[in-house]
mmCIF file of N, CA and C in Angstrom:
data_model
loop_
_atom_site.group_PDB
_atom_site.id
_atom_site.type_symbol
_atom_site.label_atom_id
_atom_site.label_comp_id
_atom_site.label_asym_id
_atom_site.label_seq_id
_atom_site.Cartn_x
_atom_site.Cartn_y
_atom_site.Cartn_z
ATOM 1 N N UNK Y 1 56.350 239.058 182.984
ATOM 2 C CA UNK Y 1 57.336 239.182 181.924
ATOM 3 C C UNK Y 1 57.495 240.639 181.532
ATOM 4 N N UNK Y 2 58.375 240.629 180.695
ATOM 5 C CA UNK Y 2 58.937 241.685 179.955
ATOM 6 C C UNK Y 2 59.108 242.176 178.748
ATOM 7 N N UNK Y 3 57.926 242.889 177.808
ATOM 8 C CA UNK Y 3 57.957 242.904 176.870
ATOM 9 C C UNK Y 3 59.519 244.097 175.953
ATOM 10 N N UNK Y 4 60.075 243.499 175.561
ATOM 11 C CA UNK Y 4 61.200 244.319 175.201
ATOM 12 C C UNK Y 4 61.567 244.780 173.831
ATOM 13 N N UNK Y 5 61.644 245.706 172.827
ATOM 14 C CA UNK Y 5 61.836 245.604 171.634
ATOM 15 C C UNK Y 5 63.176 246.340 171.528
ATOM 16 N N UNK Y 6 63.375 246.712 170.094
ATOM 17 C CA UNK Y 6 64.924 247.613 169.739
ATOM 18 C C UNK Y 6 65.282 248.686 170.155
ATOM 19 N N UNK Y 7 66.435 248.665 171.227
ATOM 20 C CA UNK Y 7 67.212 249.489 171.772
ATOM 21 C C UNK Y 7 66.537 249.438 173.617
ATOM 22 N N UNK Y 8 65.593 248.172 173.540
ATOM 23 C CA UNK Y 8 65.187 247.817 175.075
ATOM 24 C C UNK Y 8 66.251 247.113 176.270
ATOM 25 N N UNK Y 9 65.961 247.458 177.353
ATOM 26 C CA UNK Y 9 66.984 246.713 178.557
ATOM 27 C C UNK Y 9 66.143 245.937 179.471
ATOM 28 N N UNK Y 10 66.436 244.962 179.808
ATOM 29 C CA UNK Y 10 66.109 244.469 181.048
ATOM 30 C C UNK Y 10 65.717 245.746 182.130
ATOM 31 N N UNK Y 11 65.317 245.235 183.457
ATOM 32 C CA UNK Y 11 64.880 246.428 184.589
ATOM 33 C C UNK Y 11 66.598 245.728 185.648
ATOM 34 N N UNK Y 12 67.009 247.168 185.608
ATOM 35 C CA UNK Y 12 68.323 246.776 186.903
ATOM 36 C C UNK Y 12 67.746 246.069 187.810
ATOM 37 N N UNK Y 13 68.638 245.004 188.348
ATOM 38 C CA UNK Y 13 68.171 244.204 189.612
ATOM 39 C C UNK Y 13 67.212 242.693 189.402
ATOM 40 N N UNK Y 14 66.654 243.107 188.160
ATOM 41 C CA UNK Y 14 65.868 241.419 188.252
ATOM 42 C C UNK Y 14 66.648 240.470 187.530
ATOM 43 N N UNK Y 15 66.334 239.701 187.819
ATOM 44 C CA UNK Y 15 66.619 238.148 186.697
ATOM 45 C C UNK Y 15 65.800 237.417 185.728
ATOM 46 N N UNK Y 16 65.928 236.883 184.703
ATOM 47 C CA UNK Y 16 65.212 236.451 183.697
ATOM 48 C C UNK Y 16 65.410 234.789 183.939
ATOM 49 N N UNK Y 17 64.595 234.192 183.602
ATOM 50 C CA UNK Y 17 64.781 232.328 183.483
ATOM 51 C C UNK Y 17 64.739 232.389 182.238
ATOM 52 N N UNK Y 18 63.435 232.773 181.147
ATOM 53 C CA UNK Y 18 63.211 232.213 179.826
ATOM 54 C C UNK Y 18 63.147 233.695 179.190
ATOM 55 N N UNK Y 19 63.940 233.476 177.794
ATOM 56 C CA UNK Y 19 63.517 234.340 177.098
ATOM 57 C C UNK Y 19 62.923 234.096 175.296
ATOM 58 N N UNK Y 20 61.888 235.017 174.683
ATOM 59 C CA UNK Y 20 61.197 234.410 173.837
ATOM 60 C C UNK Y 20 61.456 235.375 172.990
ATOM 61 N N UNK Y 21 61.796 234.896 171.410
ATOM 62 C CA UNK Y 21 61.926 235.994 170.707
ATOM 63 C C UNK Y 21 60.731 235.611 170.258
ATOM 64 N N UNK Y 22 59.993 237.258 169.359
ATOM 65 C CA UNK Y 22 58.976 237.159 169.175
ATOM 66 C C UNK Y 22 58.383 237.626 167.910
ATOM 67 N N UNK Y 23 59.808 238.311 167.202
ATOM 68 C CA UNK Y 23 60.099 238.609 166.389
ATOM 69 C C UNK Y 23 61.741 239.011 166.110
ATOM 70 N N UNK Y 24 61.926 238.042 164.913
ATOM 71 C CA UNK Y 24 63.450 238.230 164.343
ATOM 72 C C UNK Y 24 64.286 238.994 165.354
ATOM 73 N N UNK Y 25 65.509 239.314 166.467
ATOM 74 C CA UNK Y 25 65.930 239.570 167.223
ATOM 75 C C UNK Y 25 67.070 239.652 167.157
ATOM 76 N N UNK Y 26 68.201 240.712 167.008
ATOM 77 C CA UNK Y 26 69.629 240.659 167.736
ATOM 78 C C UNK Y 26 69.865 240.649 169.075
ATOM 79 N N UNK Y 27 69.815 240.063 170.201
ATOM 80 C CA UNK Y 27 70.157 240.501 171.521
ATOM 81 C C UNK Y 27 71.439 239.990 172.374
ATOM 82 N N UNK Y 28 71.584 240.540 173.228
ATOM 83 C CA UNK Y 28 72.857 240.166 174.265
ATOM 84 C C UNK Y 28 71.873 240.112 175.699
ATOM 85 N N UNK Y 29 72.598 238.783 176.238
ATOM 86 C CA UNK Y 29 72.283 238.762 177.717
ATOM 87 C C UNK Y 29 73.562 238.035 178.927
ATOM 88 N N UNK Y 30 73.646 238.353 179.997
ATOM 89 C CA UNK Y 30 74.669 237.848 180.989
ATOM 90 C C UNK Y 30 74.125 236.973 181.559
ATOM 91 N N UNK Y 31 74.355 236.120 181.444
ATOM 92 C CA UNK Y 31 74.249 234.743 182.169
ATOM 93 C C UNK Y 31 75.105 234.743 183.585
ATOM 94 N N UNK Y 32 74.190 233.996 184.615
ATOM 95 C CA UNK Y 32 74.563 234.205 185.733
ATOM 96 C C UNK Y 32 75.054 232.735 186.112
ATOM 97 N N UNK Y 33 75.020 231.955 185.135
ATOM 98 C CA UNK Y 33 75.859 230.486 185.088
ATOM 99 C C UNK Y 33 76.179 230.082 183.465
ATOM 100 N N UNK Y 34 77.092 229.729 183.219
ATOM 101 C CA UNK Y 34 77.235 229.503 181.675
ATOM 102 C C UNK Y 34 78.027 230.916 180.819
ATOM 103 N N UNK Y 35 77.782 230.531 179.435
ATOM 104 C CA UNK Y 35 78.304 231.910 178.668
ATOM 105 C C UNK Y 35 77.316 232.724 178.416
ATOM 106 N N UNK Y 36 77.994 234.080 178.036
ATOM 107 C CA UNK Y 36 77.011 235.233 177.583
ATOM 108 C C UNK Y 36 77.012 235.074 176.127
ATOM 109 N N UNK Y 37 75.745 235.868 176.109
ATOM 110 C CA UNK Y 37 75.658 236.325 174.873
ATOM 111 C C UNK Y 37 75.968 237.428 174.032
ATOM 112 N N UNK Y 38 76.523 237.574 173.351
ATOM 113 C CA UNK Y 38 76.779 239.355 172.587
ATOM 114 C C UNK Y 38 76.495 239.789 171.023
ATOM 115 N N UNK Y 39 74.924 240.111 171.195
ATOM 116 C CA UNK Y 39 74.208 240.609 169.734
ATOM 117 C C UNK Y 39 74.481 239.353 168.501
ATOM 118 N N UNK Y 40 73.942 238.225 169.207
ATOM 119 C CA UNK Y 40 73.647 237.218 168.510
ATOM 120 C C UNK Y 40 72.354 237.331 168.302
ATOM 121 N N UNK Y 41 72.094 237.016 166.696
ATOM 122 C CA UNK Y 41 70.851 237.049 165.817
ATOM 123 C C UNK Y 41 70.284 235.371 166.545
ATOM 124 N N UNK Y 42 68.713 236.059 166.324
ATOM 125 C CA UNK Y 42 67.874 234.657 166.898
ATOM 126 C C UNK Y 42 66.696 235.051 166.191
ATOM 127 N N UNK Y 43 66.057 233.925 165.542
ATOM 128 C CA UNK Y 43 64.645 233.805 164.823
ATOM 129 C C UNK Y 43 63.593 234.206 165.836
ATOM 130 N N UNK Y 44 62.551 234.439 165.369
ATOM 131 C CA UNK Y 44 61.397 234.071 165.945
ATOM 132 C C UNK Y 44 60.640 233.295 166.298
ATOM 133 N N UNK Y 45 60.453 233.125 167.383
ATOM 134 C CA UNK Y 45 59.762 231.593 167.699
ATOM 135 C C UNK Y 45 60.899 230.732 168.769
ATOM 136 N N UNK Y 46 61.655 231.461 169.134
ATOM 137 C CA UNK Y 46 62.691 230.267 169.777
ATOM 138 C C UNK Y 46 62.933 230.929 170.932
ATOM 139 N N UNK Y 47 62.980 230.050 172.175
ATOM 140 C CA UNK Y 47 62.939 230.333 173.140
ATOM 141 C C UNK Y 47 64.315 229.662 173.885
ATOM 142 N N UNK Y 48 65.380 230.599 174.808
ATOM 143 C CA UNK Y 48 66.436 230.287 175.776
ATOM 144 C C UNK Y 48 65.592 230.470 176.725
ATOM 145 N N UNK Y 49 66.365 228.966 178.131
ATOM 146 C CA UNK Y 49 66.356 229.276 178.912
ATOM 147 C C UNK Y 49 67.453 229.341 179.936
ATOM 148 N N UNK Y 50 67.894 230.105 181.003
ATOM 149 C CA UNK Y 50 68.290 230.224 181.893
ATOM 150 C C UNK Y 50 68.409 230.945 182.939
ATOM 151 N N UNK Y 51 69.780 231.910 183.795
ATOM 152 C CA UNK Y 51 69.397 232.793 184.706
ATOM 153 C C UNK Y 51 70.089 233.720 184.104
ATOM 154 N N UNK Y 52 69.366 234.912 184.070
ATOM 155 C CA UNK Y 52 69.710 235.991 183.054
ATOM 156 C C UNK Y 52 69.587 237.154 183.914
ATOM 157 N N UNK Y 53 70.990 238.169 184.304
ATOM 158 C CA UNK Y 53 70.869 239.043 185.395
ATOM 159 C C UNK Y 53 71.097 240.358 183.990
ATOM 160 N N UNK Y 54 71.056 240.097 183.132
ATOM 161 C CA UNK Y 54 70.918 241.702 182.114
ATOM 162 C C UNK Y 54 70.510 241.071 180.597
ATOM 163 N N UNK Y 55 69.536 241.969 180.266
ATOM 164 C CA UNK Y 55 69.173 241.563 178.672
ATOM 165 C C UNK Y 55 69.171 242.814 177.901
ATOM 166 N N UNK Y 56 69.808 243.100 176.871
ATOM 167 C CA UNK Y 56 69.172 243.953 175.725
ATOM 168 C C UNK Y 56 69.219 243.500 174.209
ATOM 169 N N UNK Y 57 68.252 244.041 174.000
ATOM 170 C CA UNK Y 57 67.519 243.861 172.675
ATOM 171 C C UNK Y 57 68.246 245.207 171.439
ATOM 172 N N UNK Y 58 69.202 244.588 170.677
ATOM 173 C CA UNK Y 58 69.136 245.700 169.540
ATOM 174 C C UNK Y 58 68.117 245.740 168.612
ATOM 175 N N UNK Y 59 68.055 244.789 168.152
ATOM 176 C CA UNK Y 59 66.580 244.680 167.150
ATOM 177 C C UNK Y 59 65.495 243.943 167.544
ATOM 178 N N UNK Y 60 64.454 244.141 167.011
ATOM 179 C CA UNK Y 60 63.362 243.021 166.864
ATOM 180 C C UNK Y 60 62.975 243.114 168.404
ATOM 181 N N UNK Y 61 61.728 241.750 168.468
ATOM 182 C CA UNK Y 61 61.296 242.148 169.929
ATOM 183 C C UNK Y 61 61.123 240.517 170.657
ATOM 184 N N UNK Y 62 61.372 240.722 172.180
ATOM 185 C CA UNK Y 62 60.818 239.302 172.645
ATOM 186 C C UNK Y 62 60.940 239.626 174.134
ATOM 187 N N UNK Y 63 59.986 239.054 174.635
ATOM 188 C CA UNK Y 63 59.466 238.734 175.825
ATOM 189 C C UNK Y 63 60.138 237.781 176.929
ATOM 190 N N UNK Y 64 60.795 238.810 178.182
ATOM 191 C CA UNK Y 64 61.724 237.983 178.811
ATOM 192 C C UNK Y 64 60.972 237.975 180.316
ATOM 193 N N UNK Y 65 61.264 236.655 180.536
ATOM 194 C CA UNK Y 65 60.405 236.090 181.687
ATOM 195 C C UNK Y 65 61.245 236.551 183.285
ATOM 196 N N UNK Y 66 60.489 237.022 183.884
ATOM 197 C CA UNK Y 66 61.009 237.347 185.262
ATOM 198 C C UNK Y 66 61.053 236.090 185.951
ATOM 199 N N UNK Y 67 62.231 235.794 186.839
ATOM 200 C CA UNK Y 67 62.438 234.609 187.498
ATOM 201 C C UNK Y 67 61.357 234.989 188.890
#
């Protein structure tokens, strides 16, 4: 995994399955099936999953799982 906090990116080239906020979080991610996300607020404690080819984190921090 990927520990990521505010103003963090994904690594070019990988993909994410699950991601965990881990604290209070604004983030955006591209979904590589389904919709994206764009700097939608997410609690702590809650976990998406899917295939995630870019993540960043404006605030707060959470841990995104390498596929």
């Amino acid at each position: 995994f990927r520990a990521l906090g505010a103003a963090g990116t994904g690594t070019a080239g990988e993909f994410y399955r699950a991601i965990t906020i881990t604290e209070e979080a604004v983030i955006s991610v591209t979904s590589e099936s389904g919709d994206n996300l764009v700097a939608v607020a997410m609690p702590a404690g809650l976990t998406i999953f899917g295939l995630f080819s870019a993540v960043t984190v404006t605030s707060g921090k959470i841990l995104a799982y390498i596929a």
